[in-house]
Amino acid sequence: MIIVGELINASRKAVGDAIKREDQDFIRKLAIDQAEAGATYIDVNAGIFVGKEGHYMEWLIENIKAVTKLPCSVDSPDPKVIEQGLKLNGDDVMINSISLEKDRLDAILPLVAGTPYKIVALCMDDEKMPETTDQRLKIADQLINKLVQNNVKLENIFVDPLVQPISTDKSYGMGFIDSVSEIMKTYQGIHTICGLSNISYGLPERKFLNRNFAVMAIAKGLDGLLIDPLDKKMMSSICAAETLAGRDDFNVKYLKAYRKKMLEV
Amino acid sequence: MSVQKIYDAILELEDEEVEAAVQEAIDAGVDTSVILNEGLIGAMDEVGRLFSAGTLFVPEMLMAANVMKLGLDMIKPLLKGDNSGRGIVIIGTVAGDRHDIGKNLVSMMMEGAGFEVIDLGIDVPAEKFIEAAKEKNADLICLSALLTTTMAAMGEAVAAIKSSGLPVKTMVGGAPVGQDFANDIGADGYAPDAGEAVLLGRNLMAS
């Protein structure tokens, strides 16, 4: 499972405040904690700082790089900020994200064309947000073709089929999961990724729902998640789901997690 | 009392019961404006309050609105044009923002509160808000933004509405938006959720 640790995001109040006072220790600790908890990438988002986003993106990446070898996921809607972030990374970096929205596509595609960067491909275009599996697959297909035509390898693409709240339409859960299943079958070697919190919008005990939804999606092939890796119950459920889905030879990862007392059941 | 039955049926999310209760009230000669205001809208006010308090959740609010609409459709032919006084609301997500779930909830609760709601949908440019407000003689424009990147467009839209000189109030909302931001851009009000939006809408129109 590819875990993108989501905690270094300026829209989280404690992180936004830490960035404002340029609190290096706070950011570095968040990076170390996520690395130790099993993150594969550290997401970096300074989106709330209009005009200073690029500056803070650089500052955050420098501090993360100072304490961990984990690659970063450069998370911004602004191509200039992404470019700034990419400069501080080597080849092992993720861009979050490209979409089929024309402005975003035109701006981000040149940054990723012909590179070995990983890229999150969000299933959105300039129309209404996709609701059905068919709508998601149509966008995914166009987006994947654009990327592959521009010399991005399939194994570097992480399609995000877009999770929508189950509280507003009961078909949204399986609409997403069926999309994951189709994408993983159709484009062998590609990845799928998502954030989870949207699924539980408007309902109580959100973490509980998020966790169960992750398990369902993993069963159908989801292999990337943008989550809080410090959430032990979530990480334990992911570990169990991967083992149960047959993605853990001889159950090695599960048993290792058990012996390291990392399973919170 | 028949109207109490209507009120209870909505809060219990019982669609068949609300239809039976409305029919009973009509047959008993209860004034349609009483059915509407004390039964249907009264119940939706309570739904909004319970939602704001965190007691009711989004799917329950959606169900209540559907149930309420069944009752409303039954009395609509009987209303003698006496439902126009509550105000006209224009609503939409600002330019560049296509996230409409929050906006749809507010739109629905505004309708449930008896406002005439004109929903302009998603990615609405400032001129379109102004045009619609002028055409419909609207009392209130509600603007929604979910992204930090579209907050600027919200500020621009509110400024454009103000400088149009139309006698219309503005209300803003959405995940990254707060009271401070609303003050900064000169909006007349900010509502944190759909229940509060209804209360604020009434206050703004009364002022």
Short mmCIF file of C-alpha atoms in Angstrom, two decimals:
data_model
loop_
_atom_site.label_atom_id
_atom_site.label_comp_id
_atom_site.label_asym_id
_atom_site.label_seq_id
_atom_site.Cartn_x
_atom_site.Cartn_y
_atom_site.Cartn_z
CA MET A 1 0.00 0.00 0.00
CA ILE A 2 1.27 3.45 -0.84
CA ILE A 3 0.50 5.74 2.06
CA VAL A 4 0.72 9.46 1.44
CA GLY A 5 0.87 11.13 4.86
CA GLU A 6 -1.56 14.06 4.79
CA LEU A 7 -0.69 15.91 7.98
CA ILE A 8 1.58 18.68 6.65
CA ASN A 9 -1.30 20.66 5.24
CA ALA A 10 -1.63 24.36 6.04
CA SER A 11 -5.41 24.16 6.13
CA ARG A 12 -5.08 22.16 9.38
CA LYS A 13 -5.07 24.92 11.95
CA ALA A 14 -2.10 23.76 14.07
CA VAL A 15 0.01 23.35 10.93
CA GLY A 16 -1.05 26.71 9.47
CA ASP A 17 -0.11 28.40 12.75
CA ALA A 18 3.25 26.57 12.88
CA ILE A 19 4.04 27.72 9.35
CA LYS A 20 3.13 31.32 10.20
CA ARG A 21 5.60 31.39 13.08
CA GLU A 22 8.10 29.34 11.00
CA ASP A 23 8.25 26.67 13.70
CA GLN A 24 10.77 24.24 12.21
CA ASP A 25 10.59 21.75 15.08
CA PHE A 26 6.84 21.33 14.71
CA ILE A 27 7.04 20.55 11.00
CA ARG A 28 10.07 18.29 11.37
CA LYS A 29 8.38 16.29 14.10
CA LEU A 30 5.29 15.81 11.91
CA ALA A 31 7.53 14.52 9.12
CA ILE A 32 9.41 12.11 11.40
CA ASP A 33 6.22 10.86 13.07
CA GLN A 34 4.59 10.11 9.72
CA ALA A 35 7.71 8.37 8.43
CA GLU A 36 7.91 6.19 11.52
CA ALA A 37 4.21 5.35 11.29
CA GLY A 38 4.67 3.88 7.83
CA ALA A 39 4.10 6.69 5.33
CA THR A 40 5.53 6.21 1.81
CA TYR A 41 5.26 9.87 0.80
CA ILE A 42 4.91 13.08 2.81
CA ASP A 43 2.27 15.36 1.32
CA VAL A 44 3.13 19.08 1.45
CA ASN A 45 0.37 21.67 1.09
CA ALA A 46 0.70 25.40 1.81
CA GLY A 47 -2.48 26.30 -0.05
CA ILE A 48 -3.96 28.80 2.39
CA PHE A 49 -1.12 31.29 1.95
CA VAL A 50 -2.19 33.24 -1.11
CA GLY A 51 0.85 34.98 -2.60
CA LYS A 52 3.28 33.25 -0.23
CA GLU A 53 2.39 29.66 -1.06
CA GLY A 54 5.57 29.07 -3.07
CA HIS A 55 7.79 30.45 -0.34
CA TYR A 56 6.22 28.25 2.31
CA MET A 57 6.21 25.22 0.01
CA GLU A 58 10.00 25.55 -0.24
CA TRP A 59 10.41 26.12 3.48
CA LEU A 60 8.29 23.05 4.29
CA ILE A 61 10.14 20.77 1.87
CA GLU A 62 13.54 21.91 3.17
CA ASN A 63 12.50 21.05 6.70
CA ILE A 64 11.04 17.68 5.73
CA LYS A 65 14.17 16.79 3.73
CA ALA A 66 16.30 17.70 6.75
CA VAL A 67 14.86 14.87 8.82
CA THR A 68 13.62 12.12 6.49
CA LYS A 69 14.60 10.45 3.23
CA LEU A 70 10.96 9.89 2.32
CA PRO A 71 9.88 11.48 -0.95
CA CYS A 72 7.44 14.39 -0.91
CA SER A 73 4.09 14.79 -2.58
CA VAL A 74 3.98 18.40 -3.81
CA ASP A 75 0.35 19.38 -3.33
CA SER A 76 -0.95 22.57 -4.94
CA PRO A 77 -3.41 23.72 -7.58
CA ASP A 78 -0.83 26.34 -8.68
CA PRO A 79 1.65 25.12 -11.34
CA LYS A 80 4.22 27.75 -10.30
CA VAL A 81 4.18 26.48 -6.73
CA ILE A 82 4.51 22.88 -7.94
CA GLU A 83 7.49 23.90 -10.08
CA GLN A 84 9.11 25.54 -7.05
CA GLY A 85 8.52 22.42 -5.00
CA LEU A 86 9.86 20.10 -7.69
CA LYS A 87 13.17 21.97 -7.79
CA LEU A 88 13.93 20.90 -4.23
CA ASN A 89 13.25 17.24 -5.01
CA GLY A 90 15.05 14.67 -7.12
CA ASP A 91 13.36 12.23 -9.46
CA ASP A 92 11.50 10.54 -6.63
CA VAL A 93 8.61 12.92 -6.06
CA MET A 94 4.84 12.95 -6.46
CA ILE A 95 2.78 15.76 -7.97
CA ASN A 96 -0.68 16.27 -6.44
CA SER A 97 -2.39 16.77 -8.82
CA ILE A 98 -3.39 16.99 -12.46
CA SER A 99 -6.99 16.82 -13.68
CA LEU A 100 -8.90 17.14 -16.92
CA GLU A 101 -9.84 20.73 -16.06
CA LYS A 102 -8.41 22.57 -19.05
CA ASP A 103 -6.37 25.21 -17.23
CA ARG A 104 -4.90 22.72 -14.83
CA LEU A 105 -4.18 20.15 -17.53
CA ASP A 106 -2.42 22.68 -19.76
CA ALA A 107 -0.31 23.97 -16.87
CA ILE A 108 0.68 20.71 -15.17
CA LEU A 109 1.18 18.47 -18.21
CA PRO A 110 4.46 20.17 -19.28
CA LEU A 111 5.82 19.74 -15.73
CA VAL A 112 5.34 15.97 -15.78
CA ALA A 113 5.82 15.13 -19.49
CA GLY A 114 8.75 12.78 -20.00
CA THR A 115 9.69 12.74 -16.30
CA PRO A 116 9.87 9.84 -13.85
CA TYR A 117 7.68 11.78 -11.38
CA LYS A 118 4.64 10.16 -9.83
CA ILE A 119 1.43 12.01 -10.54
CA VAL A 120 -2.02 12.01 -8.99
CA ALA A 121 -4.64 12.19 -11.75
CA LEU A 122 -7.88 13.53 -10.31
CA CYS A 123 -11.07 12.53 -12.12
CA MET A 124 -12.46 16.02 -12.64
CA ASP A 125 -13.11 18.03 -15.78
CA ASP A 126 -14.71 21.39 -16.46
CA GLU A 127 -18.21 19.93 -16.22
CA LYS A 128 -20.11 18.92 -13.12
CA MET A 129 -18.19 16.61 -10.78
CA PRO A 130 -18.46 12.95 -11.79
CA GLU A 131 -21.14 10.99 -9.91
CA THR A 132 -21.41 7.65 -11.68
CA THR A 133 -18.80 5.00 -12.46
CA ASP A 134 -19.17 5.71 -16.19
CA GLN A 135 -18.53 9.43 -15.74
CA ARG A 136 -15.42 8.68 -13.68
CA LEU A 137 -14.09 6.13 -16.15
CA LYS A 138 -14.58 8.46 -19.08
CA ILE A 139 -12.50 11.18 -17.42
CA ALA A 140 -9.90 8.67 -16.20
CA ASP A 141 -9.44 7.28 -19.69
CA GLN A 142 -8.88 10.70 -21.28
CA LEU A 143 -6.51 11.73 -18.52
CA ILE A 144 -4.47 8.51 -18.66
CA ASN A 145 -4.18 8.80 -22.45
CA LYS A 146 -2.99 12.41 -22.21
CA LEU A 147 -0.33 11.42 -19.69
CA VAL A 148 0.86 8.32 -21.54
CA GLN A 149 1.01 10.26 -24.83
CA ASN A 150 3.30 12.69 -23.02
CA ASN A 151 5.67 9.93 -21.95
CA VAL A 152 4.46 9.37 -18.43
CA LYS A 153 4.68 5.70 -17.54
CA LEU A 154 1.50 3.94 -16.46
CA GLU A 155 3.14 2.82 -13.22
CA ASN A 156 3.75 6.47 -12.27
CA ILE A 157 0.08 7.43 -12.58
CA PHE A 158 -2.14 7.42 -9.48
CA VAL A 159 -5.75 7.86 -10.57
CA ASP A 160 -8.06 9.41 -7.95
CA PRO A 161 -11.63 8.55 -9.03
CA LEU A 162 -13.01 11.15 -6.57
CA VAL A 163 -14.84 10.12 -3.41
CA GLN A 164 -18.20 11.83 -2.87
CA PRO A 165 -20.33 11.85 0.32
CA ILE A 166 -22.51 8.78 0.85
CA SER A 167 -24.84 11.00 2.91
CA THR A 168 -26.02 12.80 -0.20
CA ASP A 169 -26.41 9.80 -2.54
CA LYS A 170 -26.26 6.15 -1.57
CA SER A 171 -24.70 5.18 -4.93
CA TYR A 172 -21.53 7.23 -4.36
CA GLY A 173 -19.68 4.55 -2.38
CA MET A 174 -19.90 1.75 -4.91
CA GLY A 175 -19.67 4.25 -7.76
CA PHE A 176 -16.17 5.00 -6.53
CA ILE A 177 -15.20 1.42 -5.72
CA ASP A 178 -16.40 0.04 -9.06
CA SER A 179 -14.30 2.73 -10.75
CA VAL A 180 -11.22 1.61 -8.84
CA SER A 181 -11.87 -1.98 -9.86
CA GLU A 182 -12.31 -1.11 -13.57
CA ILE A 183 -9.27 1.17 -13.69
CA MET A 184 -7.00 -1.41 -12.05
CA LYS A 185 -8.19 -4.12 -14.45
CA THR A 186 -8.08 -2.02 -17.62
CA TYR A 187 -4.70 -0.32 -17.19
CA GLN A 188 -2.38 -2.99 -15.82
CA GLY A 189 0.36 -1.49 -13.65
CA ILE A 190 -1.44 1.77 -12.88
CA HIS A 191 -2.28 2.85 -9.33
CA THR A 192 -5.42 4.23 -7.72
CA ILE A 193 -5.42 6.60 -4.77
CA CYS A 194 -7.88 8.71 -2.81
CA GLY A 195 -8.53 10.72 0.30
CA LEU A 196 -11.28 9.23 2.43
CA SER A 197 -12.86 11.97 4.48
CA ASN A 198 -15.40 12.97 1.78
CA ILE A 199 -17.18 9.63 2.03
CA SER A 200 -18.34 10.32 5.60
CA TYR A 201 -19.30 14.01 5.21
CA GLY A 202 -22.54 14.76 7.04
CA LEU A 203 -22.49 11.61 9.19
CA PRO A 204 -21.39 10.80 12.75
CA GLU A 205 -18.35 8.66 13.67
CA ARG A 206 -16.56 9.65 10.50
CA LYS A 207 -13.28 7.87 11.20
CA PHE A 208 -15.15 4.61 11.63
CA LEU A 209 -16.83 5.01 8.23
CA ASN A 210 -13.58 6.12 6.56
CA ARG A 211 -11.80 3.05 7.85
CA ASN A 212 -14.46 0.65 6.63
CA PHE A 213 -14.60 2.34 3.25
CA ALA A 214 -10.82 1.97 2.91
CA VAL A 215 -11.14 -1.77 3.56
CA MET A 216 -13.86 -2.10 0.90
CA ALA A 217 -11.84 -0.18 -1.69
CA ILE A 218 -8.64 -2.13 -0.96
CA ALA A 219 -10.55 -5.35 -1.60
CA LYS A 220 -11.29 -4.06 -5.12
CA GLY A 221 -7.73 -3.01 -5.87
CA LEU A 222 -7.13 0.44 -4.36
CA ASP A 223 -3.40 0.63 -3.62
CA GLY A 224 -2.86 4.25 -2.56
CA LEU A 225 -4.33 6.37 0.23
CA LEU A 226 -3.90 9.96 1.32
CA ILE A 227 -4.45 9.62 5.08
CA ASP A 228 -3.19 10.38 8.56
CA PRO A 229 -0.65 7.58 9.13
CA LEU A 230 -0.69 8.30 12.88
CA ASP A 231 -4.23 6.92 12.98
CA LYS A 232 -3.38 3.46 14.31
CA LYS A 233 -6.82 1.99 13.81
CA MET A 234 -6.78 3.09 10.17
CA MET A 235 -3.31 1.70 9.59
CA SER A 236 -4.27 -1.59 11.26
CA SER A 237 -7.39 -1.92 9.11
CA ILE A 238 -5.35 -1.23 5.97
CA CYS A 239 -2.84 -3.90 6.99
CA ALA A 240 -5.60 -6.45 7.59
CA ALA A 241 -7.38 -5.57 4.33
CA GLU A 242 -4.23 -6.03 2.26
CA THR A 243 -3.58 -9.40 3.82
CA LEU A 244 -7.20 -10.49 3.34
CA ALA A 245 -7.19 -9.27 -0.27
CA GLY A 246 -4.28 -11.60 -1.02
CA ARG A 247 -1.63 -8.91 -1.35
CA ASP A 248 0.58 -10.16 1.48
CA ASP A 249 2.62 -13.29 0.65
CA PHE A 250 2.55 -15.75 3.52
CA ASN A 251 0.88 -12.97 5.54
CA VAL A 252 4.33 -11.63 6.29
CA LYS A 253 3.33 -7.97 6.64
CA TYR A 254 0.41 -8.82 8.89
CA LEU A 255 2.51 -10.95 11.20
CA LYS A 256 5.27 -8.38 11.28
CA ALA A 257 2.78 -5.70 12.31
CA TYR A 258 1.42 -8.06 14.96
CA ARG A 259 4.86 -8.77 16.44
CA LYS A 260 5.79 -5.11 16.43
CA LYS A 261 2.54 -4.54 18.36
CA MET A 262 1.36 -2.13 15.66
CA LEU A 263 -2.09 -3.65 15.29
CA GLU A 264 -4.77 -1.76 17.13
CA VAL A 265 -7.78 -4.03 16.98
CA MET B 1 -54.52 19.02 16.04
CA SER B 2 -53.92 18.14 12.40
CA VAL B 3 -51.03 20.55 11.93
CA GLN B 4 -49.16 18.96 14.81
CA LYS B 5 -49.47 15.63 12.99
CA ILE B 6 -47.86 17.18 9.91
CA TYR B 7 -45.07 18.61 12.00
CA ASP B 8 -44.44 15.28 13.72
CA ALA B 9 -44.54 13.29 10.48
CA ILE B 10 -41.81 15.47 8.97
CA LEU B 11 -39.61 15.17 12.05
CA GLU B 12 -40.16 11.41 12.03
CA LEU B 13 -39.35 11.34 8.28
CA GLU B 14 -42.60 9.50 7.50
CA ASP B 15 -43.68 10.29 3.94
CA GLU B 16 -47.01 8.45 3.94
CA GLU B 17 -47.99 9.94 7.27
CA VAL B 18 -47.27 13.46 6.13
CA GLU B 19 -49.50 12.99 3.08
CA ALA B 20 -52.31 11.60 5.24
CA ALA B 21 -51.90 14.39 7.78
CA VAL B 22 -51.96 17.14 5.14
CA GLN B 23 -55.06 15.61 3.55
CA GLU B 24 -56.72 15.42 6.94
CA ALA B 25 -55.96 19.07 7.59
CA ILE B 26 -57.27 20.13 4.19
CA ASP B 27 -60.46 18.12 4.72
CA ALA B 28 -60.92 19.65 8.16
CA GLY B 29 -60.79 23.10 6.57
CA VAL B 30 -57.54 24.20 8.20
CA ASP B 31 -56.26 27.32 6.48
CA THR B 32 -53.57 26.44 3.94
CA SER B 33 -51.27 29.15 5.25
CA VAL B 34 -51.45 27.52 8.69
CA ILE B 35 -50.63 24.12 7.16
CA LEU B 36 -47.71 25.72 5.37
CA ASN B 37 -46.29 27.96 8.09
CA GLU B 38 -46.97 26.05 11.27
CA GLY B 39 -46.90 22.54 9.85
CA LEU B 40 -44.46 22.25 6.96
CA ILE B 41 -42.13 25.23 7.43
CA GLY B 42 -42.34 24.99 11.23
CA ALA B 43 -41.12 21.41 11.04
CA MET B 44 -38.28 22.27 8.67
CA ASP B 45 -37.17 25.03 11.04
CA GLU B 46 -36.87 22.42 13.76
CA VAL B 47 -34.99 20.11 11.35
CA GLY B 48 -32.57 22.95 10.62
CA ARG B 49 -32.10 23.62 14.32
CA LEU B 50 -31.42 19.95 15.09
CA PHE B 51 -28.98 19.78 12.16
CA SER B 52 -27.07 22.84 13.36
CA ALA B 53 -26.95 21.32 16.83
CA GLY B 54 -25.46 18.10 15.46
CA THR B 55 -28.46 15.99 16.48
CA LEU B 56 -29.71 15.30 12.96
CA PHE B 57 -27.39 14.39 10.08
CA VAL B 58 -27.27 15.20 6.38
CA PRO B 59 -29.25 12.20 5.07
CA GLU B 60 -32.00 12.87 7.61
CA MET B 61 -32.17 16.50 6.56
CA LEU B 62 -32.47 15.38 2.92
CA MET B 63 -35.23 12.95 3.81
CA ALA B 64 -37.11 15.56 5.83
CA ALA B 65 -36.95 17.96 2.89
CA ASN B 66 -38.32 15.29 0.56
CA VAL B 67 -41.14 14.50 2.98
CA MET B 68 -41.90 18.19 3.41
CA LYS B 69 -42.03 18.63 -0.36
CA LEU B 70 -44.72 15.95 -0.66
CA GLY B 71 -46.90 17.97 1.68
CA LEU B 72 -46.04 21.21 -0.07
CA ASP B 73 -47.04 19.80 -3.47
CA MET B 74 -50.44 18.88 -2.02
CA ILE B 75 -51.26 22.37 -0.78
CA LYS B 76 -49.62 24.36 -3.60
CA PRO B 77 -52.76 24.35 -5.80
CA LEU B 78 -54.75 25.66 -2.81
CA LEU B 79 -52.45 28.54 -1.91
CA LYS B 80 -53.95 31.80 -3.09
CA GLY B 81 -50.72 33.48 -4.05
CA ASP B 82 -50.10 34.32 -0.41
CA ASN B 83 -46.66 32.70 -0.31
CA SER B 84 -44.70 35.40 -2.04
CA GLY B 85 -43.84 37.49 0.98
CA ARG B 86 -40.96 35.44 2.33
CA GLY B 87 -38.35 36.63 -0.08
CA ILE B 88 -36.45 35.68 -3.17
CA VAL B 89 -33.04 34.06 -2.90
CA ILE B 90 -30.40 33.63 -5.61
CA ILE B 91 -27.81 30.94 -4.89
CA GLY B 92 -24.76 29.44 -6.59
CA THR B 93 -21.10 28.43 -6.21
CA VAL B 94 -18.64 31.15 -7.22
CA ALA B 95 -16.62 31.24 -10.45
CA GLY B 96 -14.14 28.37 -10.69
CA ASP B 97 -15.80 26.29 -7.97
CA ARG B 98 -17.78 23.20 -8.95
CA HIS B 99 -18.30 21.75 -5.47
CA ASP B 100 -22.03 22.01 -4.93
CA ILE B 101 -22.97 19.67 -2.09
CA GLY B 102 -23.03 22.38 0.58
CA LYS B 103 -24.76 24.81 -1.76
CA ASN B 104 -27.44 22.21 -2.55
CA LEU B 105 -28.15 21.66 1.14
CA VAL B 106 -28.57 25.40 1.73
CA SER B 107 -30.75 25.72 -1.37
CA MET B 108 -32.98 22.91 -0.17
CA MET B 109 -33.36 24.28 3.35
CA MET B 110 -34.08 27.77 1.99
CA GLU B 111 -36.90 26.30 -0.09
CA GLY B 112 -38.09 24.40 2.95
CA ALA B 113 -38.22 27.71 4.80
CA GLY B 114 -40.60 29.07 2.20
CA PHE B 115 -38.21 31.29 0.24
CA GLU B 116 -38.41 31.34 -3.54
CA VAL B 117 -35.00 29.97 -4.49
CA ILE B 118 -33.33 30.49 -7.85
CA ASP B 119 -30.38 28.10 -7.99
CA LEU B 120 -27.83 29.20 -10.59
CA GLY B 121 -25.79 26.02 -10.09
CA ILE B 122 -22.00 25.85 -10.15
CA ASP B 123 -19.15 28.04 -11.39
CA VAL B 124 -21.32 31.17 -11.48
CA PRO B 125 -19.61 34.39 -12.61
CA ALA B 126 -20.35 37.61 -10.70
CA GLU B 127 -22.30 39.13 -13.60
CA LYS B 128 -24.67 36.17 -13.62
CA PHE B 129 -25.50 36.64 -9.93
CA ILE B 130 -26.19 40.32 -10.58
CA GLU B 131 -28.22 39.68 -13.71
CA ALA B 132 -30.43 37.12 -11.95
CA ALA B 133 -30.87 39.35 -8.89
CA LYS B 134 -31.94 42.24 -11.10
CA GLU B 135 -34.31 40.12 -13.19
CA LYS B 136 -35.97 38.43 -10.22
CA ASN B 137 -35.86 41.44 -7.94
CA ALA B 138 -34.09 39.25 -5.38
CA ASP B 139 -33.69 40.02 -1.69
CA LEU B 140 -30.63 37.87 -1.02
CA ILE B 141 -27.71 36.36 -2.92
CA CYS B 142 -26.03 33.29 -1.35
CA LEU B 143 -22.50 32.51 -2.53
CA SER B 144 -20.66 29.26 -1.82
CA ALA B 145 -16.96 28.36 -2.14
CA LEU B 146 -15.27 25.13 -1.07
CA LEU B 147 -11.72 25.82 -2.24
CA THR B 148 -9.16 28.21 -0.82
CA THR B 149 -8.40 29.02 -4.46
CA THR B 150 -11.93 30.25 -5.18
CA MET B 151 -12.23 32.49 -2.12
CA ALA B 152 -10.77 35.34 -4.18
CA ALA B 153 -13.57 34.91 -6.73
CA MET B 154 -16.06 35.14 -3.85
CA GLY B 155 -14.55 38.45 -2.75
CA GLU B 156 -14.74 39.78 -6.29
CA ALA B 157 -18.35 38.65 -6.71
CA VAL B 158 -19.45 40.30 -3.45
CA ALA B 159 -17.66 43.52 -4.44
CA ALA B 160 -19.33 43.49 -7.86
CA ILE B 161 -22.76 42.92 -6.30
CA LYS B 162 -22.19 45.85 -3.90
CA SER B 163 -21.06 48.19 -6.64
CA SER B 164 -24.04 47.23 -8.82
CA GLY B 165 -26.13 49.24 -6.37
CA LEU B 166 -28.89 46.62 -6.28
CA PRO B 167 -30.87 46.53 -3.02
CA VAL B 168 -29.82 42.92 -2.37
CA LYS B 169 -28.06 41.37 0.63
CA THR B 170 -25.18 38.89 0.35
CA MET B 171 -24.54 35.75 2.40
CA VAL B 172 -21.43 33.56 2.07
CA GLY B 173 -20.49 30.06 3.19
CA GLY B 174 -18.33 27.02 2.47
CA ALA B 175 -15.53 25.09 4.13
CA PRO B 176 -12.70 27.67 4.00
CA VAL B 177 -15.02 30.64 4.63
CA GLY B 178 -15.60 32.16 8.07
CA GLN B 179 -17.03 35.27 9.72
CA ASP B 180 -13.66 37.10 9.49
CA PHE B 181 -13.43 36.46 5.79
CA ALA B 182 -17.05 37.52 5.30
CA ASN B 183 -16.27 40.79 7.10
CA ASP B 184 -13.10 41.31 5.06
CA ILE B 185 -14.90 41.05 1.73
CA GLY B 186 -17.90 43.06 2.91
CA ALA B 187 -20.53 40.32 2.77
CA ASP B 188 -23.67 41.02 4.81
CA GLY B 189 -23.48 37.66 6.55
CA TYR B 190 -21.82 34.28 6.97
CA ALA B 191 -23.57 31.02 7.84
CA PRO B 192 -21.67 27.91 8.97
CA ASP B 193 -24.35 25.44 7.87
CA ALA B 194 -27.72 25.07 6.13
CA GLY B 195 -29.76 25.46 9.32
CA GLU B 196 -28.03 28.70 10.27
CA ALA B 197 -28.31 29.94 6.68
CA VAL B 198 -32.10 29.94 6.95
CA LEU B 199 -32.08 31.90 10.21
CA LEU B 200 -29.54 34.38 8.88
CA GLY B 201 -31.49 34.75 5.64
CA ARG B 202 -34.59 35.74 7.59
CA ASN B 203 -32.63 38.21 9.71
CA LEU B 204 -30.96 39.80 6.72
CA MET B 205 -34.27 40.25 4.93
CA ALA B 206 -35.90 41.71 8.03
CA SER B 207 -33.12 44.27 8.48
#
